[in-house]
Amino acid sequence: MVKRTQAEPAAGGRPEDERLGIGKSFTYGIQHVLTMYGGIIAPPLIIGGAAGVSTAEIGLLVASCLFIGGLATILQSFGVPFFGSRLPLVQGTSFAGVATMTAIVADGGLPAVFGSVIASALLGLLITPVFSRLVKYFPPVVTGTVITVIGLSLMPVAAQWAMGNNTKSPEFGSVSNIGLAAMTLAIVLLLSKVAVPAISRLSILLSIVVGTVLAAVLGKADFSRVWDGPIFAVPAPFGFGAPTFDVAAIVSMFIVVLVTLTETTADMLAVGEIVGTRVGKRRIGDGLRADMASSAIAPVFNGFMQSAFAQNVGLVAITGVRSRFVVTAGGVILLVLGMLPVLGRVVAAIPYPVLGGAGLVLFGTVAASGIRTLSKVDYNGNMNLVIVAASVGLGMVPIAAPEFYHHFPAWVGTIFHSGISSAALMAVVLNLLFNHLKPGKGSDPSVFATATRVIDYSDLKAFSRLKDGDRIVDGKIVDADGNPVPVRDADGKPVPYRIGSEPEGH
């Protein structure tokens, strides 16, 4: 990894406006591309596989996502009036919409996916001026739940890949396929342990390379058709036909848009803190408009929903390279890679078991990020626990039972067949119900509000479970917010404890 010990601020300007020169900018830009490369090629592989398209067509999807990712990155980091945050933010195909688009492609094919992305992104573009007022309805309890379900919903894809992806193949689920996936997974874990940061941070990408070489040695990789087709070409507009527009698909994708806007806002605020620059409402608005404009244009060039890549925000913090022009250089590199369809065909020829082994970690990282967000949520004396429980539960239904909504109208299936849409809808509605609609909410609204905090009678004698702010009111223990804290005996039964009197039988 290229490490920069000190960055000179731009003279008389913002730190992100520093110019390092063409050579250094492209050197650091390559590092950004390598950091996000595994993440940007996974969505077209998943969606293309679900659509049942050929290897060459998957190669086109990969090249198109690289191409539009480059355009989106340049727009976000370099910026034009009203579009672009002018921050070191890398853009690429969003993971948030993968499961939803996979559900849409099963019914309407790729044209329906492209149509839903265009329409939902345009709706997102319309609400960007007022989105800052909506952010409060997407607190960590909502975003953490959705991100967790995104990762969990992709696990069946990783398992399918590890088995070989083609259910009609006699090798599907064979020991050799799963063994190759396991070896790739082992390589990811070993490389992650290496003390060299450049290797550990690129462990997923390097494991795919090593796993593919191993597959070729075992005769399980076929690159014979890589050279079938042009080496250099600009992605043709609407290469899979004209987009189609289905209302249910658009509604489903619009939910993803709300999640994407929330994630991008968080990334802009995070990178602003890292760089040491002010990120106000106007800058956030410009960044979100760039996000939605690039997402609306992406399907024209056979691409999907765009969003900021959080791993690259982390890279800015690690390297200390704050210049947005470095990220612009990375966008140019992505743009060039997207005009090399031969590279897309190479990626499309990677054996699915190799992708499955790496995908277990890649998709698991997404779920782990959501869990990390949920760990920051306050569950004490509120209904946040039941919000997470019900939302994750509903989100897992279509994953555990894919035919759950088959007897419902088509529009219901399109919206709720995606675990992400189901979880997002439930989390938003329950958050509004329990955390924003105050009338009718008592001091102890549900058993779930106190489920995470119970004091045993034996512990009470030693006062080992009391917290700051706990006090005695009318002989009973209440917390800092005035909510009663239940006391239970060794068998878990409630004890009608009052200070100054011993419960019967003790």
PDB file of N, CA and C in Angstrom, residues 392-469:
ATOM      1  N   VAL A 392     -35.583  -7.611  10.943  1.00  0.00           N
ATOM      2  CA  VAL A 392     -34.696  -8.690  10.474  1.00  0.00           C
ATOM      3  C   VAL A 392     -35.510  -9.948  10.195  1.00  0.00           C
ATOM      4  N   GLY A 393     -36.483 -10.238  11.072  1.00  0.00           N
ATOM      5  CA  GLY A 393     -37.328 -11.417  10.870  1.00  0.00           C
ATOM      6  C   GLY A 393     -38.085 -11.370   9.562  1.00  0.00           C
ATOM      7  N   LEU A 394     -38.741 -10.223   9.284  1.00  0.00           N
ATOM      8  CA  LEU A 394     -39.481 -10.101   8.025  1.00  0.00           C
ATOM      9  C   LEU A 394     -38.538 -10.126   6.832  1.00  0.00           C
ATOM     10  N   GLY A 395     -37.349  -9.521   6.988  1.00  0.00           N
ATOM     11  CA  GLY A 395     -36.386  -9.518   5.895  1.00  0.00           C
ATOM     12  C   GLY A 395     -35.861 -10.899   5.558  1.00  0.00           C
ATOM     13  N   MET A 396     -35.807 -11.779   6.554  1.00  0.00           N
ATOM     14  CA  MET A 396     -35.289 -13.130   6.316  1.00  0.00           C
ATOM     15  C   MET A 396     -36.332 -14.076   5.739  1.00  0.00           C
ATOM     16  N   VAL A 397     -37.619 -13.697   5.786  1.00  0.00           N
ATOM     17  CA  VAL A 397     -38.682 -14.589   5.295  1.00  0.00           C
ATOM     18  C   VAL A 397     -38.462 -14.985   3.831  1.00  0.00           C
ATOM     19  N   PRO A 398     -38.296 -14.039   2.885  1.00  0.00           N
ATOM     20  CA  PRO A 398     -38.117 -14.467   1.501  1.00  0.00           C
ATOM     21  C   PRO A 398     -36.797 -15.185   1.246  1.00  0.00           C
ATOM     22  N   ILE A 399     -35.850 -15.036   2.165  1.00  0.00           N
ATOM     23  CA  ILE A 399     -34.574 -15.752   2.023  1.00  0.00           C
ATOM     24  C   ILE A 399     -34.738 -17.191   2.494  1.00  0.00           C
ATOM     25  N   ALA A 400     -35.449 -17.363   3.601  1.00  0.00           N
ATOM     26  CA  ALA A 400     -35.671 -18.709   4.138  1.00  0.00           C
ATOM     27  C   ALA A 400     -36.718 -19.481   3.340  1.00  0.00           C
ATOM     28  N   ALA A 401     -37.730 -18.758   2.804  1.00  0.00           N
ATOM     29  CA  ALA A 401     -38.817 -19.401   2.051  1.00  0.00           C
ATOM     30  C   ALA A 401     -39.091 -18.577   0.785  1.00  0.00           C
ATOM     31  N   PRO A 402     -38.329 -18.785  -0.280  1.00  0.00           N
ATOM     32  CA  PRO A 402     -38.464 -17.979  -1.500  1.00  0.00           C
ATOM     33  C   PRO A 402     -39.868 -17.987  -2.105  1.00  0.00           C
ATOM     34  N   GLU A 403     -40.675 -19.023  -1.821  1.00  0.00           N
ATOM     35  CA  GLU A 403     -42.016 -19.117  -2.402  1.00  0.00           C
ATOM     36  C   GLU A 403     -43.094 -18.542  -1.477  1.00  0.00           C
ATOM     37  N   PHE A 404     -42.686 -17.847  -0.433  1.00  0.00           N
ATOM     38  CA  PHE A 404     -43.605 -17.346   0.586  1.00  0.00           C
ATOM     39  C   PHE A 404     -44.705 -16.464  -0.008  1.00  0.00           C
ATOM     40  N   TYR A 405     -44.372 -15.630  -1.006  1.00  0.00           N
ATOM     41  CA  TYR A 405     -45.332 -14.664  -1.557  1.00  0.00           C
ATOM     42  C   TYR A 405     -45.893 -15.088  -2.925  1.00  0.00           C
ATOM     43  N   HIS A 406     -45.712 -16.347  -3.296  1.00  0.00           N
ATOM     44  CA  HIS A 406     -46.117 -16.781  -4.634  1.00  0.00           C
ATOM     45  C   HIS A 406     -47.624 -16.705  -4.867  1.00  0.00           C
ATOM     46  N   HIS A 407     -48.425 -16.794  -3.825  1.00  0.00           N
ATOM     47  CA  HIS A 407     -49.880 -16.755  -4.004  1.00  0.00           C
ATOM     48  C   HIS A 407     -50.457 -15.344  -3.835  1.00  0.00           C
ATOM     49  N   PHE A 408     -49.570 -14.369  -3.638  1.00  0.00           N
ATOM     50  CA  PHE A 408     -50.011 -12.979  -3.525  1.00  0.00           C
ATOM     51  C   PHE A 408     -50.001 -12.319  -4.894  1.00  0.00           C
ATOM     52  N   PRO A 409     -50.656 -11.164  -5.040  1.00  0.00           N
ATOM     53  CA  PRO A 409     -50.573 -10.431  -6.312  1.00  0.00           C
ATOM     54  C   PRO A 409     -49.123 -10.160  -6.684  1.00  0.00           C
ATOM     55  N   ALA A 410     -48.856 -10.005  -7.972  1.00  0.00           N
ATOM     56  CA  ALA A 410     -47.487  -9.864  -8.470  1.00  0.00           C
ATOM     57  C   ALA A 410     -46.762  -8.689  -7.830  1.00  0.00           C
ATOM     58  N   TRP A 411     -47.489  -7.562  -7.619  1.00  0.00           N
ATOM     59  CA  TRP A 411     -46.815  -6.380  -7.082  1.00  0.00           C
ATOM     60  C   TRP A 411     -46.352  -6.604  -5.643  1.00  0.00           C
ATOM     61  N   VAL A 412     -47.101  -7.418  -4.884  1.00  0.00           N
ATOM     62  CA  VAL A 412     -46.692  -7.734  -3.513  1.00  0.00           C
ATOM     63  C   VAL A 412     -45.401  -8.545  -3.531  1.00  0.00           C
ATOM     64  N   GLY A 413     -45.349  -9.519  -4.405  1.00  0.00           N
ATOM     65  CA  GLY A 413     -44.150 -10.343  -4.516  1.00  0.00           C
ATOM     66  C   GLY A 413     -42.930  -9.547  -4.944  1.00  0.00           C
ATOM     67  N   THR A 414     -43.131  -8.612  -5.883  1.00  0.00           N
ATOM     68  CA  THR A 414     -42.006  -7.816  -6.370  1.00  0.00           C
ATOM     69  C   THR A 414     -41.411  -6.967  -5.257  1.00  0.00           C
ATOM     70  N   ILE A 415     -42.251  -6.390  -4.416  1.00  0.00           N
ATOM     71  CA  ILE A 415     -41.766  -5.528  -3.330  1.00  0.00           C
ATOM     72  C   ILE A 415     -41.184  -6.347  -2.189  1.00  0.00           C
ATOM     73  N   PHE A 416     -41.915  -7.385  -1.751  1.00  0.00           N
ATOM     74  CA  PHE A 416     -41.520  -8.097  -0.545  1.00  0.00           C
ATOM     75  C   PHE A 416     -40.657  -9.328  -0.803  1.00  0.00           C
ATOM     76  N   HIS A 417     -40.488  -9.713  -2.077  1.00  0.00           N
ATOM     77  CA  HIS A 417     -39.613 -10.852  -2.361  1.00  0.00           C
ATOM     78  C   HIS A 417     -38.162 -10.494  -2.054  1.00  0.00           C
ATOM     79  N   SER A 418     -37.860  -9.218  -2.020  1.00  0.00           N
ATOM     80  CA  SER A 418     -36.534  -8.770  -1.609  1.00  0.00           C
ATOM     81  C   SER A 418     -36.514  -8.606  -0.101  1.00  0.00           C
ATOM     82  N   GLY A 419     -35.614  -9.311   0.552  1.00  0.00           N
ATOM     83  CA  GLY A 419     -35.488  -9.175   1.989  1.00  0.00           C
ATOM     84  C   GLY A 419     -35.123  -7.765   2.407  1.00  0.00           C
ATOM     85  N   ILE A 420     -34.381  -7.068   1.542  1.00  0.00           N
ATOM     86  CA  ILE A 420     -33.965  -5.704   1.848  1.00  0.00           C
ATOM     87  C   ILE A 420     -35.177  -4.782   1.883  1.00  0.00           C
ATOM     88  N   SER A 421     -36.035  -4.873   0.875  1.00  0.00           N
ATOM     89  CA  SER A 421     -37.235  -4.040   0.848  1.00  0.00           C
ATOM     90  C   SER A 421     -38.128  -4.336   2.046  1.00  0.00           C
ATOM     91  N   SER A 422     -38.296  -5.619   2.355  1.00  0.00           N
ATOM     92  CA  SER A 422     -39.143  -6.009   3.486  1.00  0.00           C
ATOM     93  C   SER A 422     -38.607  -5.443   4.791  1.00  0.00           C
ATOM     94  N   ALA A 423     -37.308  -5.616   5.007  1.00  0.00           N
ATOM     95  CA  ALA A 423     -36.704  -5.133   6.249  1.00  0.00           C
ATOM     96  C   ALA A 423     -36.740  -3.616   6.340  1.00  0.00           C
ATOM     97  N   ALA A 424     -36.469  -2.940   5.213  1.00  0.00           N
ATOM     98  CA  ALA A 424     -36.450  -1.478   5.217  1.00  0.00           C
ATOM     99  C   ALA A 424     -37.836  -0.920   5.522  1.00  0.00           C
ATOM    100  N   LEU A 425     -38.854  -1.465   4.878  1.00  0.00           N
ATOM    101  CA  LEU A 425     -40.222  -0.998   5.135  1.00  0.00           C
ATOM    102  C   LEU A 425     -40.611  -1.197   6.591  1.00  0.00           C
ATOM    103  N   MET A 426     -40.351  -2.381   7.120  1.00  0.00           N
ATOM    104  CA  MET A 426     -40.703  -2.667   8.508  1.00  0.00           C
ATOM    105  C   MET A 426     -39.929  -1.770   9.463  1.00  0.00           C
ATOM    106  N   ALA A 427     -38.629  -1.590   9.227  1.00  0.00           N
ATOM    107  CA  ALA A 427     -37.805  -0.779  10.126  1.00  0.00           C
ATOM    108  C   ALA A 427     -38.251   0.678  10.130  1.00  0.00           C
ATOM    109  N   VAL A 428     -38.549   1.225   8.957  1.00  0.00           N
ATOM    110  CA  VAL A 428     -38.982   2.623   8.871  1.00  0.00           C
ATOM    111  C   VAL A 428     -40.334   2.813   9.560  1.00  0.00           C
ATOM    112  N   VAL A 429     -41.274   1.927   9.271  1.00  0.00           N
ATOM    113  CA  VAL A 429     -42.617   2.050   9.854  1.00  0.00           C
ATOM    114  C   VAL A 429     -42.565   1.902  11.369  1.00  0.00           C
ATOM    115  N   LEU A 430     -41.847   0.901  11.871  1.00  0.00           N
ATOM    116  CA  LEU A 430     -41.773   0.692  13.320  1.00  0.00           C
ATOM    117  C   LEU A 430     -41.007   1.817  14.008  1.00  0.00           C
ATOM    118  N   ASN A 431     -39.979   2.345  13.348  1.00  0.00           N
ATOM    119  CA  ASN A 431     -39.260   3.482  13.921  1.00  0.00           C
ATOM    120  C   ASN A 431     -40.177   4.696  14.052  1.00  0.00           C
ATOM    121  N   LEU A 432     -41.008   4.925  13.028  1.00  0.00           N
ATOM    122  CA  LEU A 432     -41.981   6.018  13.110  1.00  0.00           C
ATOM    123  C   LEU A 432     -42.981   5.771  14.231  1.00  0.00           C
ATOM    124  N   LEU A 433     -43.466   4.532  14.325  1.00  0.00           N
ATOM    125  CA  LEU A 433     -44.491   4.188  15.307  1.00  0.00           C
ATOM    126  C   LEU A 433     -43.978   4.306  16.736  1.00  0.00           C
ATOM    127  N   PHE A 434     -42.786   3.777  16.993  1.00  0.00           N
ATOM    128  CA  PHE A 434     -42.292   3.694  18.364  1.00  0.00           C
ATOM    129  C   PHE A 434     -41.427   4.871  18.798  1.00  0.00           C
ATOM    130  N   ASN A 435     -40.750   5.513  17.845  1.00  0.00           N
ATOM    131  CA  ASN A 435     -39.805   6.565  18.227  1.00  0.00           C
ATOM    132  C   ASN A 435     -40.216   7.975  17.823  1.00  0.00           C
ATOM    133  N   HIS A 436     -41.264   8.103  16.988  1.00  0.00           N
ATOM    134  CA  HIS A 436     -41.660   9.442  16.537  1.00  0.00           C
ATOM    135  C   HIS A 436     -43.113   9.779  16.875  1.00  0.00           C
ATOM    136  N   LEU A 437     -43.984   8.790  16.895  1.00  0.00           N
ATOM    137  CA  LEU A 437     -45.387   9.042  17.232  1.00  0.00           C
ATOM    138  C   LEU A 437     -45.557   8.884  18.728  1.00  0.00           C
ATOM    139  N   LYS A 438     -45.416   9.967  19.447  1.00  0.00           N
ATOM    140  CA  LYS A 438     -45.404   9.927  20.914  1.00  0.00           C
ATOM    141  C   LYS A 438     -46.759   9.676  21.563  1.00  0.00           C
ATOM    142  N   PRO A 439     -47.887  10.213  21.033  1.00  0.00           N
ATOM    143  CA  PRO A 439     -49.170  10.031  21.735  1.00  0.00           C
ATOM    144  C   PRO A 439     -49.500   8.565  21.956  1.00  0.00           C
ATOM    145  N   GLY A 440     -49.948   8.267  23.157  1.00  0.00           N
ATOM    146  CA  GLY A 440     -50.366   6.907  23.483  1.00  0.00           C
ATOM    147  C   GLY A 440     -49.256   6.034  23.984  1.00  0.00           C
ATOM    148  N   LYS A 441     -48.027   6.573  24.026  1.00  0.00           N
ATOM    149  CA  LYS A 441     -46.896   5.775  24.479  1.00  0.00           C
ATOM    150  C   LYS A 441     -46.698   5.955  25.967  1.00  0.00           C
ATOM    151  N   GLY A 442     -46.830   4.907  26.717  1.00  0.00           N
ATOM    152  CA  GLY A 442     -46.701   4.995  28.153  1.00  0.00           C
ATOM    153  C   GLY A 442     -45.259   4.885  28.591  1.00  0.00           C
ATOM    154  N   SER A 443     -45.054   4.941  29.919  1.00  0.00           N
ATOM    155  CA  SER A 443     -43.690   4.863  30.428  1.00  0.00           C
ATOM    156  C   SER A 443     -43.120   3.459  30.306  1.00  0.00           C
ATOM    157  N   ASP A 444     -43.974   2.439  30.212  1.00  0.00           N
ATOM    158  CA  ASP A 444     -43.516   1.070  30.047  1.00  0.00           C
ATOM    159  C   ASP A 444     -44.342   0.428  28.940  1.00  0.00           C
ATOM    160  N   PRO A 445     -44.083   0.788  27.660  1.00  0.00           N
ATOM    161  CA  PRO A 445     -44.965   0.413  26.569  1.00  0.00           C
ATOM    162  C   PRO A 445     -45.015  -1.067  26.258  1.00  0.00           C
ATOM    163  N   SER A 446     -43.989  -1.808  26.573  1.00  0.00           N
ATOM    164  CA  SER A 446     -43.983  -3.217  26.204  1.00  0.00           C
ATOM    165  C   SER A 446     -42.940  -3.951  27.008  1.00  0.00           C
ATOM    166  N   VAL A 447     -43.114  -5.266  27.109  1.00  0.00           N
ATOM    167  CA  VAL A 447     -42.111  -6.094  27.763  1.00  0.00           C
ATOM    168  C   VAL A 447     -40.782  -5.994  27.037  1.00  0.00           C
ATOM    169  N   PHE A 448     -40.809  -5.727  25.706  1.00  0.00           N
ATOM    170  CA  PHE A 448     -39.578  -5.630  24.931  1.00  0.00           C
ATOM    171  C   PHE A 448     -38.748  -4.420  25.355  1.00  0.00           C
ATOM    172  N   ALA A 449     -39.414  -3.373  25.843  1.00  0.00           N
ATOM    173  CA  ALA A 449     -38.692  -2.165  26.229  1.00  0.00           C
ATOM    174  C   ALA A 449     -37.764  -2.413  27.405  1.00  0.00           C
ATOM    175  N   THR A 450     -38.057  -3.420  28.196  1.00  0.00           N
ATOM    176  CA  THR A 450     -37.228  -3.713  29.361  1.00  0.00           C
ATOM    177  C   THR A 450     -36.577  -5.079  29.269  1.00  0.00           C
ATOM    178  N   ALA A 451     -36.703  -5.706  28.109  1.00  0.00           N
ATOM    179  CA  ALA A 451     -36.202  -7.073  27.973  1.00  0.00           C
ATOM    180  C   ALA A 451     -34.697  -7.159  28.117  1.00  0.00           C
ATOM    181  N   THR A 452     -33.996  -6.070  27.823  1.00  0.00           N
ATOM    182  CA  THR A 452     -32.542  -6.116  27.876  1.00  0.00           C
ATOM    183  C   THR A 452     -31.997  -5.712  29.240  1.00  0.00           C
ATOM    184  N   ARG A 453     -32.873  -5.368  30.183  1.00  0.00           N
ATOM    185  CA  ARG A 453     -32.408  -4.901  31.486  1.00  0.00           C
ATOM    186  C   ARG A 453     -33.279  -5.477  32.581  1.00  0.00           C
ATOM    187  N   VAL A 454     -32.798  -6.464  33.301  1.00  0.00           N
ATOM    188  CA  VAL A 454     -33.528  -7.085  34.416  1.00  0.00           C
ATOM    189  C   VAL A 454     -32.546  -7.266  35.560  1.00  0.00           C
ATOM    190  N   ILE A 455     -32.971  -6.942  36.776  1.00  0.00           N
ATOM    191  CA  ILE A 455     -32.113  -7.083  37.945  1.00  0.00           C
ATOM    192  C   ILE A 455     -32.557  -8.294  38.757  1.00  0.00           C
ATOM    193  N   ASP A 456     -31.619  -9.215  39.028  1.00  0.00           N
ATOM    194  CA  ASP A 456     -31.909 -10.336  39.917  1.00  0.00           C
ATOM    195  C   ASP A 456     -31.955  -9.838  41.352  1.00  0.00           C
ATOM    196  N   TYR A 457     -32.845 -10.460  42.165  1.00  0.00           N
ATOM    197  CA  TYR A 457     -32.979 -10.052  43.563  1.00  0.00           C
ATOM    198  C   TYR A 457     -31.648 -10.228  44.300  1.00  0.00           C
ATOM    199  N   SER A 458     -30.919 -11.320  43.973  1.00  0.00           N
ATOM    200  CA  SER A 458     -29.641 -11.568  44.643  1.00  0.00           C
ATOM    201  C   SER A 458     -28.628 -10.484  44.302  1.00  0.00           C
ATOM    202  N   ASP A 459     -28.634 -10.030  43.054  1.00  0.00           N
ATOM    203  CA  ASP A 459     -27.733  -8.960  42.650  1.00  0.00           C
ATOM    204  C   ASP A 459     -28.128  -7.647  43.303  1.00  0.00           C
ATOM    205  N   LEU A 460     -29.436  -7.466  43.503  1.00  0.00           N
ATOM    206  CA  LEU A 460     -29.916  -6.212  44.074  1.00  0.00           C
ATOM    207  C   LEU A 460     -29.310  -5.989  45.456  1.00  0.00           C
ATOM    208  N   LYS A 461     -29.164  -7.083  46.223  1.00  0.00           N
ATOM    209  CA  LYS A 461     -28.612  -6.948  47.569  1.00  0.00           C
ATOM    210  C   LYS A 461     -27.201  -6.367  47.514  1.00  0.00           C
ATOM    211  N   ALA A 462     -26.451  -6.702  46.442  1.00  0.00           N
ATOM    212  CA  ALA A 462     -25.084  -6.201  46.317  1.00  0.00           C
ATOM    213  C   ALA A 462     -25.026  -4.916  45.486  1.00  0.00           C
ATOM    214  N   PHE A 463     -26.195  -4.502  44.948  1.00  0.00           N
ATOM    215  CA  PHE A 463     -26.294  -3.305  44.111  1.00  0.00           C
ATOM    216  C   PHE A 463     -25.309  -3.357  42.935  1.00  0.00           C
ATOM    217  N   SER A 464     -25.012  -4.581  42.450  1.00  0.00           N
ATOM    218  CA  SER A 464     -24.013  -4.714  41.382  1.00  0.00           C
ATOM    219  C   SER A 464     -24.568  -4.406  40.007  1.00  0.00           C
ATOM    220  N   ARG A 465     -25.902  -4.376  39.873  1.00  0.00           N
ATOM    221  CA  ARG A 465     -26.473  -4.151  38.547  1.00  0.00           C
ATOM    222  C   ARG A 465     -27.054  -2.750  38.389  1.00  0.00           C
ATOM    223  N   LEU A 466     -26.958  -1.921  39.415  1.00  0.00           N
ATOM    224  CA  LEU A 466     -27.496  -0.571  39.316  1.00  0.00           C
ATOM    225  C   LEU A 466     -26.583   0.295  38.455  1.00  0.00           C
ATOM    226  N   LYS A 467     -27.176   1.273  37.769  1.00  0.00           N
ATOM    227  CA  LYS A 467     -26.429   2.138  36.853  1.00  0.00           C
ATOM    228  C   LYS A 467     -26.569   3.590  37.291  1.00  0.00           C
ATOM    229  N   ASP A 468     -25.700   4.432  36.712  1.00  0.00           N
ATOM    230  CA  ASP A 468     -25.786   5.850  36.990  1.00  0.00           C
ATOM    231  C   ASP A 468     -27.170   6.376  36.596  1.00  0.00           C
ATOM    232  N   GLY A 469     -27.782   7.116  37.475  1.00  0.00           N
ATOM    233  CA  GLY A 469     -29.097   7.683  37.187  1.00  0.00           C
ATOM    234  C   GLY A 469     -30.231   6.891  37.790  1.00  0.00           C
TER     235      GLY A 469
END
